[in-house]
CSV table of C-alpha atoms and ligand atoms in Angstrom, one decimal:
chain,number,residue,atom,x,y,z
A,15,UNK,CA,111.7,-199.8,-59.9
A,16,UNK,CA,115.0,-200.8,-61.3
A,17,UNK,CA,117.4,-198.9,-59.5
A,18,UNK,CA,121.3,-198.6,-59.7
A,19,UNK,CA,123.6,-198.2,-56.7
A,20,UNK,CA,127.1,-198.0,-57.0
A,21,UNK,CA,128.3,-200.4,-53.5
A,22,UNK,CA,131.8,-199.5,-53.1
A,23,UNK,CA,134.1,-195.9,-53.3
A,24,UNK,CA,136.8,-194.3,-51.7
A,25,UNK,CA,136.8,-190.8,-51.1
A,26,UNK,CA,139.9,-188.5,-49.9
A,27,UNK,CA,137.7,-187.7,-46.6
A,28,UNK,CA,139.5,-191.4,-45.7
A,29,UNK,CA,141.2,-193.0,-48.3
A,30,UNK,CA,144.8,-192.0,-48.6
A,31,UNK,CA,144.8,-194.3,-51.6
A,32,UNK,CA,142.0,-192.4,-53.1
A,33,UNK,CA,142.1,-188.9,-55.7
A,34,UNK,CA,139.1,-188.7,-56.1
A,35,UNK,CA,136.7,-186.3,-54.0
A,36,UNK,CA,133.2,-187.2,-52.3
A,37,UNK,CA,131.9,-184.3,-54.5
A,38,UNK,CA,133.4,-185.3,-57.5
A,39,UNK,CA,132.0,-189.1,-56.8
A,40,UNK,CA,128.4,-187.9,-56.0
A,41,UNK,CA,128.5,-185.7,-58.8
A,42,UNK,CA,129.7,-188.7,-61.0
A,43,UNK,CA,127.1,-191.2,-60.1
A,44,UNK,CA,124.2,-188.4,-60.4
A,45,UNK,CA,124.9,-187.8,-64.0
A,46,UNK,CA,125.5,-191.4,-64.5
A,47,UNK,CA,121.9,-191.7,-63.2
A,48,UNK,CA,122.4,-194.1,-60.1
A,49,UNK,CA,119.9,-193.5,-57.4
A,50,UNK,CA,122.9,-193.6,-54.5
A,51,UNK,CA,126.0,-194.3,-54.3
A,52,UNK,CA,127.7,-196.1,-51.0
A,53,UNK,CA,131.4,-194.8,-49.7
A,54,UNK,CA,133.2,-197.5,-48.2
A,55,UNK,CA,136.7,-196.5,-46.7
A,56,UNK,CA,138.9,-198.8,-45.2
A,57,UNK,CA,138.3,-199.2,-41.5
A,58,UNK,CA,136.7,-196.4,-41.0
A,59,UNK,CA,132.6,-195.2,-41.1
A,60,UNK,CA,134.1,-191.3,-40.9
A,61,UNK,CA,134.2,-190.3,-45.0
A,62,UNK,CA,131.2,-191.9,-45.7
A,63,UNK,CA,129.3,-190.1,-42.8
A,64,UNK,CA,130.8,-186.8,-44.1
A,65,UNK,CA,129.9,-187.7,-47.5
A,66,UNK,CA,126.3,-188.4,-46.8
A,67,UNK,CA,126.4,-184.7,-45.2
A,68,UNK,CA,127.8,-183.4,-48.5
A,69,UNK,CA,125.5,-185.6,-50.7
A,70,UNK,CA,122.2,-184.2,-48.9
A,71,UNK,CA,123.5,-180.7,-49.9
A,72,UNK,CA,124.0,-181.9,-53.1
A,73,UNK,CA,120.5,-184.0,-53.9
A,74,UNK,CA,122.2,-186.9,-53.9
A,75,UNK,CA,121.4,-190.0,-51.7
A,76,UNK,CA,124.9,-191.7,-50.0
A,77,UNK,CA,124.8,-194.4,-48.1
A,78,UNK,CA,127.5,-195.0,-45.3
A,79,UNK,CA,129.3,-198.3,-45.3
A,80,UNK,CA,132.7,-199.7,-45.3
A,81,UNK,CA,135.4,-202.0,-46.1
A,82,UNK,CA,137.0,-203.8,-43.3
A,83,UNK,CA,140.5,-205.4,-43.9
A,84,UNK,CA,139.7,-208.5,-42.0
A,85,UNK,CA,142.5,-210.8,-41.1
A,86,UNK,CA,141.1,-213.2,-44.2
A,87,UNK,CA,140.9,-210.3,-47.1
A,88,UNK,CA,138.6,-207.0,-47.7
A,89,UNK,CA,135.3,-207.2,-46.7
A,90,UNK,CA,132.4,-204.6,-47.6
A,91,UNK,CA,130.3,-203.8,-44.5
A,92,UNK,CA,126.6,-201.9,-43.9
A,93,UNK,CA,125.5,-201.5,-40.9
A,94,UNK,CA,128.6,-201.8,-38.3
A,95,UNK,CA,129.7,-197.9,-37.0
A,96,UNK,CA,132.5,-199.8,-34.9
A,97,UNK,CA,135.9,-197.9,-36.2
A,98,UNK,CA,139.0,-199.7,-36.6
A,99,UNK,CA,137.8,-203.3,-36.9
A,100,UNK,CA,140.8,-204.3,-39.5
A,101,UNK,CA,142.5,-207.5,-38.5
A,102,UNK,CA,139.3,-209.1,-36.6
A,103,UNK,CA,138.4,-212.5,-38.4
A,104,UNK,CA,135.6,-212.7,-40.3
A,105,UNK,CA,133.8,-215.3,-37.9
A,106,UNK,CA,134.0,-212.2,-35.2
A,107,UNK,CA,133.2,-210.0,-37.6
A,108,UNK,CA,130.1,-212.3,-38.8
A,109,UNK,CA,129.1,-212.1,-35.1
A,110,UNK,CA,129.3,-208.0,-35.0
A,111,UNK,CA,127.5,-207.7,-37.8
A,112,UNK,CA,124.6,-210.0,-36.5
A,113,UNK,CA,124.5,-208.2,-33.8
A,114,UNK,CA,124.3,-205.1,-35.3
A,115,UNK,CA,121.6,-206.0,-38.2
A,116,UNK,CA,124.4,-205.4,-40.8
A,117,UNK,CA,125.9,-207.3,-43.9
A,118,UNK,CA,129.0,-208.7,-45.0
A,119,UNK,CA,130.0,-208.8,-48.4
A,120,UNK,CA,133.4,-210.1,-49.9
A,121,UNK,CA,135.3,-207.3,-51.2
A,122,UNK,CA,136.7,-208.3,-55.2
A,123,UNK,CA,137.4,-211.7,-53.6
A,124,UNK,CA,139.2,-213.4,-56.3
A,125,UNK,CA,141.7,-209.8,-56.7
A,126,UNK,CA,145.1,-211.5,-57.0
A,127,UNK,CA,146.6,-207.6,-56.6
A,128,UNK,CA,144.6,-206.8,-52.9
A,129,UNK,CA,144.0,-208.5,-49.3
A,130,UNK,CA,141.2,-210.7,-50.8
A,131,UNK,CA,139.3,-213.7,-49.3
A,132,UNK,CA,139.9,-215.9,-53.0
A,133,UNK,CA,138.2,-219.7,-51.3
A,134,UNK,CA,137.9,-219.0,-47.7
A,135,UNK,CA,134.1,-217.6,-49.0
A,136,UNK,CA,133.4,-221.4,-48.9
A,137,UNK,CA,134.0,-221.6,-45.3
A,138,UNK,CA,131.8,-218.6,-44.2
A,139,UNK,CA,129.6,-218.3,-47.4
A,140,UNK,CA,126.3,-218.0,-44.0
A,141,UNK,CA,128.1,-214.9,-43.5
A,142,UNK,CA,127.7,-213.4,-46.8
A,143,UNK,CA,124.2,-211.4,-48.6
A,144,UNK,CA,126.3,-211.3,-51.6
A,145,UNK,CA,130.0,-211.5,-53.2
A,146,UNK,CA,131.0,-208.6,-55.0
A,147,UNK,CA,130.8,-210.6,-58.7
A,148,UNK,CA,131.7,-206.9,-60.8
A,149,UNK,CA,134.5,-204.8,-58.8
A,150,UNK,CA,136.2,-201.8,-61.2
A,151,UNK,CA,140.2,-203.0,-59.9
A,152,UNK,CA,139.2,-206.5,-61.0
A,153,UNK,CA,140.3,-208.2,-64.5
A,154,UNK,CA,137.7,-210.3,-66.2
A,155,UNK,CA,138.9,-213.4,-64.8
A,156,UNK,CA,138.7,-212.5,-61.3
A,157,UNK,CA,135.5,-211.2,-61.7
A,158,UNK,CA,134.4,-214.2,-63.5
A,159,UNK,CA,135.9,-216.6,-60.7
A,160,UNK,CA,133.9,-214.1,-58.0
A,161,UNK,CA,130.4,-214.8,-59.8
A,162,UNK,CA,130.8,-218.6,-60.6
A,163,UNK,CA,131.8,-219.3,-56.8
A,164,UNK,CA,128.8,-216.9,-56.4
A,165,UNK,CA,126.7,-219.0,-58.1
A,166,UNK,CA,128.4,-222.1,-56.9
A,167,UNK,CA,126.9,-221.1,-53.5
A,168,UNK,CA,123.4,-219.8,-54.2
A,169,UNK,CA,124.4,-215.8,-53.4
A,170,UNK,CA,124.0,-213.3,-55.7
A,171,UNK,CA,126.4,-210.2,-56.9
A,172,UNK,CA,126.6,-206.9,-56.3
A,173,UNK,CA,128.7,-204.5,-58.3
A,174,UNK,CA,130.8,-201.9,-56.9
A,175,UNK,CA,133.2,-199.2,-58.8
A,176,UNK,CA,135.8,-199.4,-56.2
A,177,UNK,CA,136.6,-196.1,-57.3
A,178,UNK,CA,140.0,-194.4,-56.0
A,179,UNK,CA,139.9,-191.3,-58.8
A,180,UNK,CA,137.2,-189.4,-61.3
A,181,UNK,CA,138.2,-191.8,-64.2
A,182,UNK,CA,137.0,-194.7,-62.5
A,183,UNK,CA,133.8,-193.8,-60.6
A,184,UNK,CA,130.2,-194.4,-61.6
A,185,UNK,CA,131.4,-197.4,-63.4
A,186,UNK,CA,130.1,-200.8,-61.9
A,187,UNK,CA,126.8,-200.7,-59.7
A,188,UNK,CA,124.1,-203.1,-58.8
A,189,UNK,CA,120.9,-202.9,-60.0
A,190,UNK,CA,118.4,-203.4,-57.5
A,191,UNK,CA,114.5,-204.4,-58.3
A,192,UNK,CA,112.7,-202.8,-55.4
A,193,UNK,CA,109.1,-201.9,-54.6
A,194,UNK,CA,110.7,-199.0,-51.9
A,195,UNK,CA,113.2,-196.7,-52.5
A,196,UNK,CA,117.1,-197.0,-51.2
A,197,UNK,CA,117.6,-193.9,-49.5
A,198,UNK,CA,119.4,-195.0,-46.5
A,199,UNK,CA,121.6,-197.8,-44.5
A,200,UNK,CA,118.5,-199.8,-43.5
A,201,UNK,CA,117.3,-199.7,-46.8
A,202,UNK,CA,120.5,-200.7,-48.6
A,203,UNK,CA,120.1,-203.7,-46.0
A,204,UNK,CA,116.5,-204.8,-46.2
A,205,UNK,CA,117.4,-204.6,-49.8
A,206,UNK,CA,120.5,-206.8,-49.7
A,207,UNK,CA,118.7,-209.2,-47.4
A,208,UNK,CA,116.2,-210.0,-49.8
A,209,UNK,CA,118.5,-210.7,-52.5
A,210,UNK,CA,116.6,-208.8,-55.4
A,211,UNK,CA,119.8,-208.0,-57.3
A,212,UNK,CA,122.5,-208.2,-59.4
A,213,UNK,CA,125.7,-206.7,-60.4
A,214,UNK,CA,126.4,-204.2,-63.6
A,215,UNK,CA,129.0,-202.5,-65.2
A,216,UNK,CA,129.1,-199.0,-68.0
A,217,UNK,CA,132.5,-199.4,-69.7
A,218,UNK,CA,133.6,-202.8,-70.9
A,219,UNK,CA,137.6,-203.0,-69.7
A,220,UNK,CA,139.5,-205.2,-71.9
A,221,UNK,CA,142.4,-207.2,-70.2
A,222,UNK,CA,142.5,-210.1,-68.5
B,16,ZN,ZN1,139.7,-203.9,-50.9
B,17,ZN,ZN1,137.8,-200.8,-51.8
Protein backbone atom coordinates (compact mmCIF):
# COMPACT_ATOMS: atom_id res chain seq x y z
CA UNK A 1 0.00 0.00 0.00
CA UNK A 2 0.98 3.62 -0.48
CA UNK A 3 0.54 5.96 2.47
CA UNK A 4 1.40 9.57 3.24
CA UNK A 5 2.82 10.85 6.52
CA UNK A 6 3.83 14.44 7.29
CA UNK A 7 7.12 13.98 9.16
CA UNK A 8 7.83 17.45 10.61
CA UNK A 9 5.50 19.74 12.62
CA UNK A 10 5.40 22.08 15.62
CA UNK A 11 2.41 22.64 17.88
CA UNK A 12 1.50 25.08 20.64
CA UNK A 13 2.01 22.27 23.17
CA UNK A 14 5.79 22.75 23.27
CA UNK A 15 6.93 25.09 20.51
CA UNK A 16 6.72 28.80 21.37
CA UNK A 17 7.36 29.58 17.69
CA UNK A 18 4.12 27.82 16.66
CA UNK A 19 0.53 29.10 16.58
CA UNK A 20 -0.74 25.71 15.36
CA UNK A 21 -2.65 23.64 17.89
CA UNK A 22 -2.20 19.88 17.76
CA UNK A 23 -5.94 19.58 17.22
CA UNK A 24 -5.78 21.80 14.13
CA UNK A 25 -2.74 19.91 12.84
CA UNK A 26 -4.40 16.52 13.26
CA UNK A 27 -7.64 17.72 11.64
CA UNK A 28 -5.72 19.13 8.65
CA UNK A 29 -3.77 15.89 8.10
CA UNK A 30 -6.92 13.85 8.58
CA UNK A 31 -8.80 15.75 5.89
CA UNK A 32 -5.76 15.67 3.56
CA UNK A 33 -6.01 11.87 3.62
CA UNK A 34 -2.67 11.30 5.33
CA UNK A 35 -2.23 8.03 7.24
CA UNK A 36 -0.46 9.75 10.15
CA UNK A 37 1.33 12.90 11.26
CA UNK A 38 4.56 13.39 13.19
CA UNK A 39 4.90 16.02 15.90
CA UNK A 40 8.52 17.13 16.25
CA UNK A 41 8.90 19.95 18.80
CA UNK A 42 12.26 21.57 19.50
CA UNK A 43 14.37 19.56 21.98
CA UNK A 44 11.45 17.90 23.75
CA UNK A 45 9.13 14.93 23.33
CA UNK A 46 6.45 16.41 25.58
CA UNK A 47 4.28 18.04 22.91
CA UNK A 48 4.59 14.96 20.76
CA UNK A 49 3.34 12.65 23.48
CA UNK A 50 0.44 14.97 24.32
CA UNK A 51 -0.41 15.02 20.60
CA UNK A 52 -0.37 11.20 20.45
CA UNK A 53 -3.00 11.16 23.20
CA UNK A 54 -5.08 13.80 21.45
CA UNK A 55 -4.84 11.89 18.16
CA UNK A 56 -6.07 8.74 19.88
CA UNK A 57 -9.23 10.61 20.89
CA UNK A 58 -9.69 11.94 17.34
CA UNK A 59 -9.10 8.53 15.73
CA UNK A 60 -5.89 9.59 13.99
CA UNK A 61 -2.34 8.29 14.30
CA UNK A 62 0.21 10.75 15.67
CA UNK A 63 3.83 9.59 15.76
CA UNK A 64 6.17 11.23 18.28
CA UNK A 65 9.57 12.65 17.41
CA UNK A 66 11.62 15.75 18.12
CA UNK A 67 13.74 18.31 16.29
CA UNK A 68 17.04 18.54 18.11
CA UNK A 69 19.13 21.70 17.82
CA UNK A 70 22.50 19.99 17.46
CA UNK A 71 25.77 21.94 17.58
CA UNK A 72 25.77 21.87 13.76
CA UNK A 73 22.11 22.36 12.85
CA UNK A 74 18.56 21.06 13.24
CA UNK A 75 17.96 17.31 13.21
CA UNK A 76 14.73 15.33 13.12
CA UNK A 77 15.00 12.48 15.60
CA UNK A 78 12.74 9.46 16.02
CA UNK A 79 13.13 6.85 18.73
CA UNK A 80 15.17 8.92 21.20
CA UNK A 81 13.21 9.95 24.31
CA UNK A 82 15.94 12.02 26.01
CA UNK A 83 15.04 15.67 26.66
CA UNK A 84 17.16 18.80 26.37
CA UNK A 85 19.65 17.50 23.82
CA UNK A 86 20.29 20.96 22.33
CA UNK A 87 23.96 21.61 21.64
CA UNK A 88 24.83 17.91 21.28
CA UNK A 89 27.27 17.08 18.51
CA UNK A 90 26.01 15.14 15.52
CA UNK A 91 28.43 12.32 16.36
CA UNK A 92 27.16 12.04 19.95
CA UNK A 93 23.55 12.11 18.78
CA UNK A 94 24.43 9.46 16.21
CA UNK A 95 25.76 7.16 18.95
CA UNK A 96 22.69 7.80 21.12
CA UNK A 97 20.27 7.13 18.25
CA UNK A 98 22.07 3.85 17.48
CA UNK A 99 21.85 2.80 21.13
CA UNK A 100 18.12 3.54 21.17
CA UNK A 101 17.45 1.99 17.77
CA UNK A 102 16.28 5.37 16.49
CA UNK A 103 16.89 7.33 13.30
CA UNK A 104 18.24 10.78 12.40
CA UNK A 105 17.21 12.95 9.48
CA UNK A 106 18.85 16.36 8.95
CA UNK A 107 16.02 18.94 8.85
CA UNK A 108 15.99 21.45 5.97
CA UNK A 109 19.76 20.87 5.45
CA UNK A 110 20.24 23.85 3.09
CA UNK A 111 17.78 26.36 4.55
CA UNK A 112 19.69 29.58 5.02
CA UNK A 113 17.12 31.24 7.31
CA UNK A 114 17.42 28.52 9.94
CA UNK A 115 20.17 26.62 11.72
CA UNK A 116 20.97 23.87 9.22
CA UNK A 117 23.72 21.29 8.68
CA UNK A 118 24.51 22.27 5.11
CA UNK A 119 27.47 20.41 3.63
CA UNK A 120 28.22 18.87 7.05
CA UNK A 121 25.68 16.19 6.06
CA UNK A 122 28.48 14.72 3.91
CA UNK A 123 30.80 14.13 6.88
CA UNK A 124 28.13 12.28 8.86
CA UNK A 125 26.15 10.59 6.10
CA UNK A 126 26.44 7.16 7.78
CA UNK A 127 24.33 8.51 10.66
CA UNK A 128 21.28 9.39 8.58
CA UNK A 129 18.29 7.40 7.38
CA UNK A 130 17.45 10.17 4.89
CA UNK A 131 17.69 13.89 4.24
CA UNK A 132 14.66 16.16 4.48
CA UNK A 133 14.35 16.88 0.76
CA UNK A 134 11.08 18.81 0.94
CA UNK A 135 10.57 21.20 3.85
CA UNK A 136 7.59 23.56 3.93
CA UNK A 137 9.72 26.51 5.05
CA UNK A 138 12.37 26.14 2.37
CA UNK A 139 12.49 27.84 -1.00
CA UNK A 140 12.69 25.71 -4.14
CA UNK A 141 16.45 26.14 -4.45
CA UNK A 142 17.06 25.09 -0.85
CA UNK A 143 14.93 21.97 -1.23
CA UNK A 144 16.58 21.22 -4.57
CA UNK A 145 20.03 21.38 -2.98
CA UNK A 146 18.90 18.94 -0.29
CA UNK A 147 17.53 16.55 -2.92
CA UNK A 148 20.69 16.77 -5.04
CA UNK A 149 22.87 16.09 -2.00
CA UNK A 150 20.71 13.12 -0.97
CA UNK A 151 21.09 11.67 -4.45
CA UNK A 152 24.86 12.14 -4.27
CA UNK A 153 24.99 10.40 -0.88
CA UNK A 154 22.63 7.62 -1.94
CA UNK A 155 20.06 8.59 0.69
CA UNK A 156 16.28 8.80 0.25
CA UNK A 157 14.34 12.03 0.92
CA UNK A 158 11.57 12.73 3.40
CA UNK A 159 9.01 15.52 3.17
CA UNK A 160 7.56 17.51 6.05
CA UNK A 161 5.47 20.69 6.28
CA UNK A 162 7.45 22.02 9.27
CA UNK A 163 4.09 23.65 9.98
CA UNK A 164 3.80 26.39 12.60
CA UNK A 165 0.32 27.56 11.53
CA UNK A 166 -2.89 26.09 10.07
CA UNK A 167 -2.08 27.62 6.71
CA UNK A 168 1.13 25.58 6.49
CA UNK A 169 -0.32 22.31 7.78
CA UNK A 170 -0.64 19.12 5.70
CA UNK A 171 1.15 20.51 2.63
CA UNK A 172 4.33 18.38 2.55
CA UNK A 173 4.59 14.67 3.23
CA UNK A 174 6.55 11.47 2.86
CA UNK A 175 5.06 8.72 0.70
CA UNK A 176 5.81 5.22 1.97
CA UNK A 177 5.43 2.00 0.05
CA UNK A 178 4.73 -0.48 2.81
CA UNK A 179 3.08 -3.86 3.42
CA UNK A 180 2.36 -3.05 7.06
CA UNK A 181 0.42 0.00 8.23
CA UNK A 182 2.61 2.54 10.07
CA UNK A 183 0.86 3.22 13.35
CA UNK A 184 3.59 4.11 15.83
CA UNK A 185 7.18 5.19 16.35
CA UNK A 186 8.58 1.66 15.98
CA UNK A 187 6.73 1.18 12.69
CA UNK A 188 7.91 4.51 11.33
CA UNK A 189 11.53 3.82 12.30
CA UNK A 190 11.40 0.43 10.62
CA UNK A 191 9.99 1.98 7.44
CA UNK A 192 12.61 4.75 7.50
CA UNK A 193 15.39 2.17 7.87
CA UNK A 194 13.99 0.22 4.91
CA UNK A 195 14.25 3.33 2.74
CA UNK A 196 11.18 2.67 0.60
CA UNK A 197 9.81 6.21 0.54
CA UNK A 198 10.00 9.57 -1.18
CA UNK A 199 9.13 13.22 -0.52
CA UNK A 200 5.97 14.85 -1.85
CA UNK A 201 4.03 18.10 -1.64
CA UNK A 202 0.52 19.37 -2.26
CA UNK A 203 0.97 23.07 -2.95
CA UNK A 204 3.52 24.35 -5.38
CA UNK A 205 5.09 27.38 -3.78
CA UNK A 206 6.31 30.09 -6.03
CA UNK A 207 9.47 31.95 -5.19
CA UNK A 208 13.08 30.92 -5.10
ZN1 LIG B 1 14.31 23.51 12.05
ZN1 LIG C 1 10.96 22.44 12.51
